[in-house]
Structures are given as structure tokens and as C-alpha cells.
mmCIF file of C-alpha atoms and ligand atoms in Angstrom:
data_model
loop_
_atom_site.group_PDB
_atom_site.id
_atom_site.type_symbol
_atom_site.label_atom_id
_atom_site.label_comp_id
_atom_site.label_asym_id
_atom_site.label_seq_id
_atom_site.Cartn_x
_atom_site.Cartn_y
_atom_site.Cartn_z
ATOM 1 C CA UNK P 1 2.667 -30.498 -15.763
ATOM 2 C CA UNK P 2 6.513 -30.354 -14.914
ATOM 3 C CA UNK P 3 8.201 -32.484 -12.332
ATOM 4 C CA UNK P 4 11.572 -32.135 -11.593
ATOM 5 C CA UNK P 5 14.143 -34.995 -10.262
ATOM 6 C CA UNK P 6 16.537 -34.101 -7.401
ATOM 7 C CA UNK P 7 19.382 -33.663 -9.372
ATOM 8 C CA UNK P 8 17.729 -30.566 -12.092
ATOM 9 C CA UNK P 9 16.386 -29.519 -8.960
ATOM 10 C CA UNK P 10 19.900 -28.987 -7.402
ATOM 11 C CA UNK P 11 20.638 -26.930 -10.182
ATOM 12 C CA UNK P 12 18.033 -25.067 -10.666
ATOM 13 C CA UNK P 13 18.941 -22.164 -8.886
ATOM 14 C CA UNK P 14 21.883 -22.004 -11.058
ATOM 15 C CA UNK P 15 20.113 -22.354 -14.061
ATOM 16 C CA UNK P 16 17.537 -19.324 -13.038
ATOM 17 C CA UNK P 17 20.088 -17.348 -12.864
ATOM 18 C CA UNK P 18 21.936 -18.079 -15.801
ATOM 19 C CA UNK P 19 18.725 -16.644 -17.432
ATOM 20 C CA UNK P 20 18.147 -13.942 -15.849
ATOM 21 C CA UNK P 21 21.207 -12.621 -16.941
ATOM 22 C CA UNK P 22 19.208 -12.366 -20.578
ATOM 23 C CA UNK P 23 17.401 -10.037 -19.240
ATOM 24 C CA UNK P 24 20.087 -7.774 -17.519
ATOM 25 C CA UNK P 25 19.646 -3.944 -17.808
ATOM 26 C CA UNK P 26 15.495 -4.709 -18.727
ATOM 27 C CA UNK P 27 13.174 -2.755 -16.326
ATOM 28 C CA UNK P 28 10.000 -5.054 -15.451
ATOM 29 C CA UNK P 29 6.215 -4.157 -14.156
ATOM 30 C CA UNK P 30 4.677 -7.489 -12.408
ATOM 31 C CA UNK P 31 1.090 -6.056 -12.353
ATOM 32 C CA UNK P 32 -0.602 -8.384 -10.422
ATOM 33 C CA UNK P 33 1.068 -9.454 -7.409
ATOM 34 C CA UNK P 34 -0.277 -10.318 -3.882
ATOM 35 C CA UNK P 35 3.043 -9.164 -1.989
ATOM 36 C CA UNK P 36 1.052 -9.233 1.344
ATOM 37 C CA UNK P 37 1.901 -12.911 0.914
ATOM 38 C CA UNK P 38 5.629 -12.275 0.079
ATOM 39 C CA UNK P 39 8.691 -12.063 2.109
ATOM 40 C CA UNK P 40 11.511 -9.828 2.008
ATOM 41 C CA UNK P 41 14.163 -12.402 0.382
ATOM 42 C CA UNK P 42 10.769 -12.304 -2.681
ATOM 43 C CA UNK P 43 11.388 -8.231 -2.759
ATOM 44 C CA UNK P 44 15.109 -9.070 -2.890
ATOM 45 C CA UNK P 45 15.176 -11.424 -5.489
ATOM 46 C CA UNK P 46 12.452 -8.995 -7.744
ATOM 47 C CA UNK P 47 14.862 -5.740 -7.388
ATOM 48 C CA UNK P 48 17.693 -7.895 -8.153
ATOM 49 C CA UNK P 49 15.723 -8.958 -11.626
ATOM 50 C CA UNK P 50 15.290 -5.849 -12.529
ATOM 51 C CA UNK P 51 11.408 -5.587 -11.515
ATOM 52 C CA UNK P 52 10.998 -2.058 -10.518
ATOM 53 C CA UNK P 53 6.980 -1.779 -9.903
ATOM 54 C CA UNK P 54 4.390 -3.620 -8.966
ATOM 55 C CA UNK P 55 0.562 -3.755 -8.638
ATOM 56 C CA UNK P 56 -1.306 -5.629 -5.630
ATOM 57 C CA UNK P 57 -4.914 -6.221 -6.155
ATOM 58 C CA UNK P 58 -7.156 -6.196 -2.906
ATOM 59 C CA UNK P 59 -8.160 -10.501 -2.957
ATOM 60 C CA UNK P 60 -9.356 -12.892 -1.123
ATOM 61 C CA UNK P 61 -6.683 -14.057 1.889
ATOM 62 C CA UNK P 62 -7.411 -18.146 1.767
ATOM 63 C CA UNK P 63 -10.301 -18.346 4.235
ATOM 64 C CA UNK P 64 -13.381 -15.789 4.605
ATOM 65 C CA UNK P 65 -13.144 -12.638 6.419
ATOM 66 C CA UNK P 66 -15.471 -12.442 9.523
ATOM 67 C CA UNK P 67 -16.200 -8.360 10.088
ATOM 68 C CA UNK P 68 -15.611 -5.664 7.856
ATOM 69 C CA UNK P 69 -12.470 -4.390 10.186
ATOM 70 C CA UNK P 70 -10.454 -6.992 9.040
ATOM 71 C CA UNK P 71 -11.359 -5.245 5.380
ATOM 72 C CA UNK P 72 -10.209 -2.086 6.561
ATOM 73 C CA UNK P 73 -6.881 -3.225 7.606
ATOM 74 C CA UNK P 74 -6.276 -5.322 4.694
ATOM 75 C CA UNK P 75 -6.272 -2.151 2.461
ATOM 76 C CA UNK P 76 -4.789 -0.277 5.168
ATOM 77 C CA UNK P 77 -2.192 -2.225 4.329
ATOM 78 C CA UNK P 78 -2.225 -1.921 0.695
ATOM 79 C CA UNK P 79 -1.807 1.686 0.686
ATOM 80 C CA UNK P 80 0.362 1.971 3.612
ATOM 81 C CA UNK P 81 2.805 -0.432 5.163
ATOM 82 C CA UNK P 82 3.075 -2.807 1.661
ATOM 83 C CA UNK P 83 3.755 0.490 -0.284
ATOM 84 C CA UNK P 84 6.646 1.001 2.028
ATOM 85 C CA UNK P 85 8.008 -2.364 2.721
ATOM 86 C CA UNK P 86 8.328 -2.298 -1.189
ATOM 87 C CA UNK P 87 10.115 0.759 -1.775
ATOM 88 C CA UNK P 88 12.775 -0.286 1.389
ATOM 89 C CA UNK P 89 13.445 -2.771 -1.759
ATOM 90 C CA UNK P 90 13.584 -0.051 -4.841
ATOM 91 C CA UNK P 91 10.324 -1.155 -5.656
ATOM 92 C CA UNK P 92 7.750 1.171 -6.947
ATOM 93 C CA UNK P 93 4.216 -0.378 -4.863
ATOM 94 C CA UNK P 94 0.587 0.386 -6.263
ATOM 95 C CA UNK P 95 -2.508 -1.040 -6.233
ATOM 96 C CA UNK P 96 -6.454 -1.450 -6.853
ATOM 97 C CA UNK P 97 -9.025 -1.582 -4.260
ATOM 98 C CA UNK P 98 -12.073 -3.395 -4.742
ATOM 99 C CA UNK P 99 -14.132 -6.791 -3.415
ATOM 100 C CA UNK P 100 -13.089 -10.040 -4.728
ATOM 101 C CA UNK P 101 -15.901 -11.847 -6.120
ATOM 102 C CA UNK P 102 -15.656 -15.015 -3.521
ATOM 103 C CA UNK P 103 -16.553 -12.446 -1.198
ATOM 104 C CA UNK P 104 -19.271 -10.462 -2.835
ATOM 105 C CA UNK P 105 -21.248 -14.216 -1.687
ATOM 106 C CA UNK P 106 -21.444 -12.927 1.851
ATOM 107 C CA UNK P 107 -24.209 -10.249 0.955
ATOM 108 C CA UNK P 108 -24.288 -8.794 4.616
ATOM 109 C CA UNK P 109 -20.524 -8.668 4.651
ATOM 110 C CA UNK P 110 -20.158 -7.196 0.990
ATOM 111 C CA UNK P 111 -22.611 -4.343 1.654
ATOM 112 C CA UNK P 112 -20.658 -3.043 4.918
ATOM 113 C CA UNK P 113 -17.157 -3.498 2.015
ATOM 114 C CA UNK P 114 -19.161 -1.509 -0.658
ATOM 115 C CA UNK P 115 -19.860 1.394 2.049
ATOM 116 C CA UNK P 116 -16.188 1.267 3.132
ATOM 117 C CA UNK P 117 -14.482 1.470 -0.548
ATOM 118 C CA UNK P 118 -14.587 5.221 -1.408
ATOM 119 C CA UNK P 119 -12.592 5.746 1.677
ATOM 120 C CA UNK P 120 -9.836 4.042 -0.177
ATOM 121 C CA UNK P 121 -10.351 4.255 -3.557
ATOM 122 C CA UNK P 122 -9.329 7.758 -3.897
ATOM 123 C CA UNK P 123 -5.764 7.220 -1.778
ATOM 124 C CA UNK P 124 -2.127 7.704 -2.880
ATOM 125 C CA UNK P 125 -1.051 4.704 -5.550
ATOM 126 C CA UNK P 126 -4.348 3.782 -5.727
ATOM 127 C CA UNK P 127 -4.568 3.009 -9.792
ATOM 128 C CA UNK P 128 -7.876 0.977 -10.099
ATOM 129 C CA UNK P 129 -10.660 -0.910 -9.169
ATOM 130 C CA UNK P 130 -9.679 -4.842 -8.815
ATOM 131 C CA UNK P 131 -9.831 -7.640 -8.611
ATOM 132 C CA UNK P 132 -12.881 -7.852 -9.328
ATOM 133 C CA UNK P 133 -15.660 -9.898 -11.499
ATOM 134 C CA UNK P 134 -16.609 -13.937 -11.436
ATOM 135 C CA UNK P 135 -15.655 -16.790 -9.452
ATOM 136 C CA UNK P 136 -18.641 -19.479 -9.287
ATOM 137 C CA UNK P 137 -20.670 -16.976 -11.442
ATOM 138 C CA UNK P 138 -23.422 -16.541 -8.804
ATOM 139 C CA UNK P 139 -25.883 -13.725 -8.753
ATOM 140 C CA UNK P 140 -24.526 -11.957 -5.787
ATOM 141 C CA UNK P 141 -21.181 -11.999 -7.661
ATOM 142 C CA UNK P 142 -22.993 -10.317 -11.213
ATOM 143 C CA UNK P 143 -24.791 -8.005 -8.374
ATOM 144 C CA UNK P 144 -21.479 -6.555 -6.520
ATOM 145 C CA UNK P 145 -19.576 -6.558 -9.939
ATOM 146 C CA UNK P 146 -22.028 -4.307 -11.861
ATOM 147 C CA UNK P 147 -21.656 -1.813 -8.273
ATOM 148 C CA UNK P 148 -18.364 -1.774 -8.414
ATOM 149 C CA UNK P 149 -18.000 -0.872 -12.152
ATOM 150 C CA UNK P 150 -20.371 1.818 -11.510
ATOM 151 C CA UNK P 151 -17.867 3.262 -8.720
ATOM 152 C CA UNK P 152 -15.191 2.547 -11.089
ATOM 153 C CA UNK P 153 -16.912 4.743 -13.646
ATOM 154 C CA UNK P 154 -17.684 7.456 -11.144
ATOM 155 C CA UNK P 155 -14.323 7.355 -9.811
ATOM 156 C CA UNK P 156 -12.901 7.722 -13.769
ATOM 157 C CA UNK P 157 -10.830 4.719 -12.709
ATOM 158 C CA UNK P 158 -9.633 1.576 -14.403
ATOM 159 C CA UNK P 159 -10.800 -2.000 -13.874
ATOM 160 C CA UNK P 160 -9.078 -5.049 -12.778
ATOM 161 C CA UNK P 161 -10.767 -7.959 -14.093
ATOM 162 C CA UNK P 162 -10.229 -11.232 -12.218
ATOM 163 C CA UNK P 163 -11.998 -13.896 -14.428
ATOM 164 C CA UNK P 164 -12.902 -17.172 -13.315
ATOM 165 C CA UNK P 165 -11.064 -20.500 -13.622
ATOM 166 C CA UNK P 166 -13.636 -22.833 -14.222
ATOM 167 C CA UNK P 167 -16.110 -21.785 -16.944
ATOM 168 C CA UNK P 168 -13.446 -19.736 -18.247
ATOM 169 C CA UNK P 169 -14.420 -18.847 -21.752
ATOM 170 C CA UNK P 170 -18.034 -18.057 -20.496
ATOM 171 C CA UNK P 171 -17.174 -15.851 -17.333
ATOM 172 C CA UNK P 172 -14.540 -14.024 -19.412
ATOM 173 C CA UNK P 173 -17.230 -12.963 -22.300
ATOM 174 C CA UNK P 174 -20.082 -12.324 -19.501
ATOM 175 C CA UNK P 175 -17.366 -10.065 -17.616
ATOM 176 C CA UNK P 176 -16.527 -8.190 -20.627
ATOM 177 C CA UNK P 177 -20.682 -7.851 -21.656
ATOM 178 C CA UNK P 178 -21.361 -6.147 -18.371
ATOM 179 C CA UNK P 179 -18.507 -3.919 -18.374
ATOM 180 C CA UNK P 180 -19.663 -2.881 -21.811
ATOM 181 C CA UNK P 181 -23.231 -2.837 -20.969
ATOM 182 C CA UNK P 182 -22.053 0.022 -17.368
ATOM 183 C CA UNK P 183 -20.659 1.771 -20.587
ATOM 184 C CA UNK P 184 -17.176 1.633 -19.880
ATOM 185 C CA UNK P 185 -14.507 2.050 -22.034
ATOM 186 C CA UNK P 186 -12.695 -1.038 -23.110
ATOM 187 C CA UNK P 187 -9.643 0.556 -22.988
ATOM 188 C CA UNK P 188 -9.989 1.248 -19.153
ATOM 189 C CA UNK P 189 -10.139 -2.622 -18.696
ATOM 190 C CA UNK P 190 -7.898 -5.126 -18.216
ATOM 191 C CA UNK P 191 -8.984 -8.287 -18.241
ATOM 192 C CA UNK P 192 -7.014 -11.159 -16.419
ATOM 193 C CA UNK P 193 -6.137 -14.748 -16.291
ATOM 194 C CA UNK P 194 -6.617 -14.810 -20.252
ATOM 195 C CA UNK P 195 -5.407 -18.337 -22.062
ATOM 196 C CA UNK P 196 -5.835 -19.091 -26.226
ATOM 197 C CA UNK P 197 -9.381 -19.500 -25.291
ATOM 198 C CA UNK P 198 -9.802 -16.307 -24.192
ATOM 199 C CA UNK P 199 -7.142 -13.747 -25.883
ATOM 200 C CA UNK P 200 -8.939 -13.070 -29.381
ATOM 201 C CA UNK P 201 -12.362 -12.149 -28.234
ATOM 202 C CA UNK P 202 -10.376 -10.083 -25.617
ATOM 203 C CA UNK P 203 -8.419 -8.214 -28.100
ATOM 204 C CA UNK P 204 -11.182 -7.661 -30.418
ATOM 205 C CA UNK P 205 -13.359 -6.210 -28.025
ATOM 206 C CA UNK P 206 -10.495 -3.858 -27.121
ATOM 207 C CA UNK P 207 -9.836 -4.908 -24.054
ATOM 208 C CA UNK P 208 -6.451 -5.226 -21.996
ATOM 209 C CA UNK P 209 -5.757 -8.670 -21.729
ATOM 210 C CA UNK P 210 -3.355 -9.628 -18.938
ATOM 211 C CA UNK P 211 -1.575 -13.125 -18.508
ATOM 212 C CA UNK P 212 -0.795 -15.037 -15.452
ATOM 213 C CA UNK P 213 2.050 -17.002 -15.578
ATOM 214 C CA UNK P 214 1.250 -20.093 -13.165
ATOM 215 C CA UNK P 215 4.438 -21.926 -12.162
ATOM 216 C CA UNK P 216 4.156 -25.699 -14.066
ATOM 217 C CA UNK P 217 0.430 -24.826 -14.363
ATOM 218 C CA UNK P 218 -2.022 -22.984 -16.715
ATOM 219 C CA UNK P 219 -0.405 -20.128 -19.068
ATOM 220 C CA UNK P 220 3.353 -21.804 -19.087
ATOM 221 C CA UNK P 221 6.124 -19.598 -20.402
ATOM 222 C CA UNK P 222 6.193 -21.395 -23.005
ATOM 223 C CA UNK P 223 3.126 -20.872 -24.225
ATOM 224 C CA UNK P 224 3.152 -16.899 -23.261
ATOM 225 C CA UNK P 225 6.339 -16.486 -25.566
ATOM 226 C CA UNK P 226 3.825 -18.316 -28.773
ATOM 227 C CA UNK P 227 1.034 -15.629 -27.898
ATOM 228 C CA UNK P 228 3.074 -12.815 -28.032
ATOM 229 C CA UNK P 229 4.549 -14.107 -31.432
ATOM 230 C CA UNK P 230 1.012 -14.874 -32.459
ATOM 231 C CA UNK P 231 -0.719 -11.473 -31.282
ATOM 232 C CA UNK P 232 2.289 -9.342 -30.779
ATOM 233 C CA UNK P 233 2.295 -7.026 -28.245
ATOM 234 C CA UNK P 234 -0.271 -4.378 -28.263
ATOM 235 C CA UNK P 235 -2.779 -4.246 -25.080
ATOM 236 C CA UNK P 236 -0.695 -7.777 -23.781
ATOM 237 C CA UNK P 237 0.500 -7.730 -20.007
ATOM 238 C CA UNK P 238 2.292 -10.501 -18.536
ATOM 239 C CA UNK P 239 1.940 -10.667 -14.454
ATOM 240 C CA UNK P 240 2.810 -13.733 -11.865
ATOM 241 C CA UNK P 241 0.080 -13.371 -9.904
ATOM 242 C CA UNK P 242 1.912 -14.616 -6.834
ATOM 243 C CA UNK P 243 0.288 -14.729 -3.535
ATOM 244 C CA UNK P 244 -0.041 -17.578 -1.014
ATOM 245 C CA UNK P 245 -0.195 -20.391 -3.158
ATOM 246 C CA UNK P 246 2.657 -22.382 -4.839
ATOM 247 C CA UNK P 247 3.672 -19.350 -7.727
ATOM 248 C CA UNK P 248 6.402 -17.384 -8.771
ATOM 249 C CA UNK P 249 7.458 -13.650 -7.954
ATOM 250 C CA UNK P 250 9.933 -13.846 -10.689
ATOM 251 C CA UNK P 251 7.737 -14.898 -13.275
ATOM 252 C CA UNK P 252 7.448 -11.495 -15.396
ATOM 253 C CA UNK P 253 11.817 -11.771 -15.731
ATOM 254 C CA UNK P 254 11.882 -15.434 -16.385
ATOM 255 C CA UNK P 255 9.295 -15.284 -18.861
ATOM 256 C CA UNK P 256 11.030 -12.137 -20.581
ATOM 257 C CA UNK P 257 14.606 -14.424 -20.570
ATOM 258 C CA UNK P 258 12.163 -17.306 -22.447
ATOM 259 C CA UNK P 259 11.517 -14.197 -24.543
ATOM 260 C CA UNK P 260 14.873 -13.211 -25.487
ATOM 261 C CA UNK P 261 15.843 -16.982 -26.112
ATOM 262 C CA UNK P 262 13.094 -17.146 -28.515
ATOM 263 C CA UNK P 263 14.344 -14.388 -30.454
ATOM 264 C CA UNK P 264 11.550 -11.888 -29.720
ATOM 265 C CA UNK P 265 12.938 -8.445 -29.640
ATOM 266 C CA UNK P 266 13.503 -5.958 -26.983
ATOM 267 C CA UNK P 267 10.965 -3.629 -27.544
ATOM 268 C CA UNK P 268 8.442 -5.982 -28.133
ATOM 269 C CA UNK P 269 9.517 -7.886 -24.476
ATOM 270 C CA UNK P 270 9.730 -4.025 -22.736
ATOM 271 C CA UNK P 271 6.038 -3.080 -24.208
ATOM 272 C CA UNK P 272 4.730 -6.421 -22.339
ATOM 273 C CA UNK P 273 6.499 -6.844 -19.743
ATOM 274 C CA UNK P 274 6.784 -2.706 -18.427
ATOM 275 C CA UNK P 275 4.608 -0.570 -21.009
ATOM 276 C CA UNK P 276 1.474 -1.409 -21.718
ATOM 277 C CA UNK P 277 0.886 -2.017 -17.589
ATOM 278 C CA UNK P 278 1.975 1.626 -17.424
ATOM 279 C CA UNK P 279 -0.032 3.083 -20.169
ATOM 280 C CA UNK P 280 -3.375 0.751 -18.785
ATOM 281 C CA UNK P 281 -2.855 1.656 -15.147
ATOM 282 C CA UNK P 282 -1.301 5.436 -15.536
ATOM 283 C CA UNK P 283 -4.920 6.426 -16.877
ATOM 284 C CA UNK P 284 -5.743 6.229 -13.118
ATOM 285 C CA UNK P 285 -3.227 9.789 -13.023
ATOM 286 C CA UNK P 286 -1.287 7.510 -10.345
ATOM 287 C CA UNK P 287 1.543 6.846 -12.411
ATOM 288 C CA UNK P 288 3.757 7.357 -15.527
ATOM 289 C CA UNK P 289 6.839 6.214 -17.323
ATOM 290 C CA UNK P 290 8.693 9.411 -16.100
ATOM 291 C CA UNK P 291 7.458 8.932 -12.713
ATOM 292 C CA UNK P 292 9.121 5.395 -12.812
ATOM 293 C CA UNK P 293 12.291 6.182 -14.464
ATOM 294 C CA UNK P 294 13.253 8.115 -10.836
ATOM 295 C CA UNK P 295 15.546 6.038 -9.306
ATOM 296 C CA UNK P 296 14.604 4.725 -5.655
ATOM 297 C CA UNK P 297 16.992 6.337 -2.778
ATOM 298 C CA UNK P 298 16.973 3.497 -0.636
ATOM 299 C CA UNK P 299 17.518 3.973 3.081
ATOM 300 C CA UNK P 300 16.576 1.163 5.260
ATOM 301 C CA UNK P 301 16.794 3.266 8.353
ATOM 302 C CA UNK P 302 13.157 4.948 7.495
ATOM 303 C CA UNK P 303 10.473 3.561 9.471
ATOM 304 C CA UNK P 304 6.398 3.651 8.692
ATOM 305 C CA UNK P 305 4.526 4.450 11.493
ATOM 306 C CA UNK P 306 7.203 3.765 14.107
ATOM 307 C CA UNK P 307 7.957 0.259 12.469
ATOM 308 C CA UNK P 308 10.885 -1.045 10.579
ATOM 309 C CA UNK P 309 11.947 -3.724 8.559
ATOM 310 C CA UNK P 310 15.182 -4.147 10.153
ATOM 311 C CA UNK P 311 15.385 -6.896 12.716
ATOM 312 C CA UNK P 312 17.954 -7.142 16.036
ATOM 313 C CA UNK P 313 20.906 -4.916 15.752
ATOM 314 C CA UNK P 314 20.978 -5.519 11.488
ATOM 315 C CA UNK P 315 22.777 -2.432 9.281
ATOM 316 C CA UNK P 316 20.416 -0.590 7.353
ATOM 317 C CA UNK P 317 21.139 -0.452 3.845
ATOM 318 C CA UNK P 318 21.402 3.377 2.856
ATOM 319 C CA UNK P 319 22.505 4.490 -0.489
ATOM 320 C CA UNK P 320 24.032 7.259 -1.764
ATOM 321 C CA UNK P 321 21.884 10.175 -1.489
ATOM 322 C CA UNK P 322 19.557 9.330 1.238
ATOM 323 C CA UNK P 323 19.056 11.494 4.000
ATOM 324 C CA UNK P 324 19.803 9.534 7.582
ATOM 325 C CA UNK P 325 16.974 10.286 10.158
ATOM 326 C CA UNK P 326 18.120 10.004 13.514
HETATM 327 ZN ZN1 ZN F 1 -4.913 -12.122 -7.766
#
């Protein structure tokens, strides 16, 4: 835990950005990211750090969902207006589709989501299953997680393993049991919210094991910088994780800058902060590292479905290169 006083807070803004300029010229993949939650100033502030894709997980939204429509919109939204919103930003958008596991405890309601998930599974920068897995650990959770690692499997898709916060060294080992016992490949996995509990077993199974870096909470920077020096860098992601809750879109840069500070090399910081999310989640065919070295044409004027993101009488940004659509 972290507090600051009013005067460090004053000057903290200044102080962020001192350190992101450690990390000028890097390229950054946040794969886990709930930008549903996010506002434009967030997409901003990510381009402007050098973050040029991202991966939104279908989750839970804060309080239960009522009907299965409200399901349908959500990743309506993930495949469609979020996608775009991003790349009015620069910001290569993907995600995974699946039924969070807080969810899968409203049997009625997670049978109707399991009917309505091949519709979107398949879709355009669609690049796994997720999140998906344990929460309280009940049965209906194990039930709906084994289903959807059997879709996964049909599908030939990766996994996007959300594993639970309390019980965290058990849930993590169960999660990776069952995945092994649908006979998927390890290397299709990723598992998530890892900490020093977790990471070995993860690695040694051959898993992916992703970070979450939890502003003043959980895996600190600190303490992501001393498992890359202790691991090093092969199947390591680092994401933020940001959604609703008190977190931080910028976490995948500042933790790079804590990086750089600590003397950890460039390649190492690209291959866990860009690489290894591209080489997990390309083996859904969505994406690649060419794909991503295409520069964004931004043109603000471009509308999705009739709607923009400009607001009264603002100049769209349009860059060189863009066509204008009148
Ligand atoms: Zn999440």
C-alpha cells in the first residue's frame, strides 16, 4: 500500500511523464484491458505512450446482467463500436469473447450466453476465448469453464484465463488441470492475474503467464521488474487490466519506464511488454507483428454506424493520408 500526500500528488503528473519519456520510441500491447470502461482522454493518453494495441476481454460489468440481450450488446460492442472508438485513437482494438465465471452462477442465464457465443466467436479481431475460469470456485463455474474450453478447442482458439483472487494458488493450479485434462495445448493458454505464488508452476507447465499490474495494489511495478529479472522474459505478459475500478491504463508504459530504470534491456522490455502478447494471441490468425507495424491513418471524420466521436461543432483530427468522406 502507497499513499500519497498533497504535495507528491501535485507533482505527480509531472513525474509520470518524466518517465514515460524512458520509454519514448517503444511500441506497447496492454492485453487485457476493459476499455468499455475508458474514456477518450484514457485512449489519448495510451497513443501518446506509445501503446499501439490492445485486448478487451468480454467481463463482468459491476452488477449482474438480467437477459441475455444485454449479452449480445455487450459483445456487440466489443467487436464493433470499441474496435472503432480505438482506432479514431491509432489504437489497434481486439478481443476474446467468452462468459466470465461470476456469471456462469446464473445457470439459466449462462445457458442462453453459451447458445449465443459462436455467433461471436468467429468475428473480425476476435483472438480468443476469455476471460474465463474461477471466481468463488463453485461447480457451475468448473461446469461453464470445461464448455467453454471445449468451444475454445473446436474453435482452434486461444484461452484467456481469469484466475481467482482469493484462493489464488489453488484456483490457478485447478484452472490449469482442467485445461490440460480438455487436452489443450499449454501454449494456447494464457493464464492471468499470476503473482510469485503462482508464476513457476505456470511456467513449468508451459503456460502463458500474464501479469496485472494493480495500481498501489497486488503485482506492484516493482515487483513485476524482480520477476522479469528472476524468470526473464519468455511466455511473460504484462497487462493493466483497467476497467471500472480504481486502475491504470498506462500501466504496461510505466511499468516498462520502471524497466528501463532498472537496467533491464530493450529487447527483453519489447518481448513483454509487445511480443509475446502477439505471438500468444496471433495463433488465433487475428493478428501479427506485420499486421501491427501498419501505421494507423487516423481520420476522426469516419463514423460507425452513423455515430461519431466528435462532439458539437469539434475539428476532426485527419492525418496525412486519410481519405475525407463527405
Ligand atoms: Zn479483466
Amino acid at each position: 500500500m502507497c499513499n500519497y500526500s498533497e504535495r507528491d500528488r501535485a507533482s505527480m503528473g509531472e513525474r509520470v511523464a518524466l518517465e514515460l519519456d524512458l520509454v519514448k520510441g517503444f511500441r506497447f500491447f496492454d492485453p487485457h484491458i476493459h476499455m468499455v470502461s475508458r474514456t477518450t482522454d484514457d485512449y489519448q493518453a495510451m497513443a501518446d505512450a506509445g501503446v499501439v494495441a490492445v485486448i478487451e476481454p468480454a467481463f463482468w460489468v459491476g452488477q449482474p446482467r438480467t437477459g441475455i440481450d444485454t449479452f449480445r450488446d455487450y459483445y456487440s460492442s466489443l467487436i464493433g463500436w470499441e474496435r472503432f472508438r480505438a482506432s479514431q485513437f491509432g489504437i489497434r482494438h481486439f478481443c476474446t469473447i467468452g462468459l466470465n465465471s461470476r456469471e456462469a452462477n446464473n445457470e439459466a442465464l449462462a445457458e442462453a450466453v453459451m447458445e449465443l457465443l459462436p455467433f461471436f466467436i468467429y468475428k473480425e479481431g476476435v483472438v480468443g476465448i476469455g476471460e474465463i475460469g474461477f471466481d468463488d470456485q463453485t461447480a457451475a463455474e468448473e461446469k461453464y469453464y470445461r464448455l467453454q474450453l471445449e468451444l475454445a478447442k473446436e474453435a482452434a482458439l486461444p484461452v484467456q484465463v481469469h484466475t481467482p483472487h482469493r484462493d489464488k494458488t489453488k484456483g490457478t493450479s485447478r484452472s490449469m488441470d482442467i485445461a490440460l485434462e480438455h487436452g489443450l495445448d499449454p501454449g494456447k493458454v494464457i493464464i492471468d492475474h499470476n503473482t510469485e505464488e503462482t508464476v513457476k508452476e505456470v511456467l513449468d507447465k508451459g503456460f502463458w503467464a500474464a501479469f496485472t499490474i494493480y495500481p498501489f495494489t497486488k503485482m506492484g511495478n516493482e515487483r513485476m521488474v524482480e520477476i522479469v529479472k528472476q524468470y526473464g522474459p519468455e511466455r511473460i505478459l504484462v497487462n493493466s487490466a483497467a476497467d471500472w475500478g480504481i486502475s491504470d491504463p498506462l500501466a504496461v508504459p510505466k511499468t516498462a519506464a520502471l524497466m528501463v530504470k532498472s537496467g533491464i534491456s530493450k529487447e527483453v522490455i519489447e518481448q513483454v511488454c509487445f511480443k509475446n502478447a502477439v505471438a500468444a494471441f496471433g495463433q488465433s490468425g487475428q493478428l501479427d507483428e506485420s499486421m501491427l507495424a501498419e501505421h494507423i491513418v487516423i481520420d476522426q471524420g469516419q463514423k460507425f454506424e452513423g455515430n461519431s466521436i466528435l462532439r458539437g461543432g469539434q475539428q476532426p483530427r485527419r492525418d496525412a493520408g486519410s481519405i475525407i468522406i463527405s
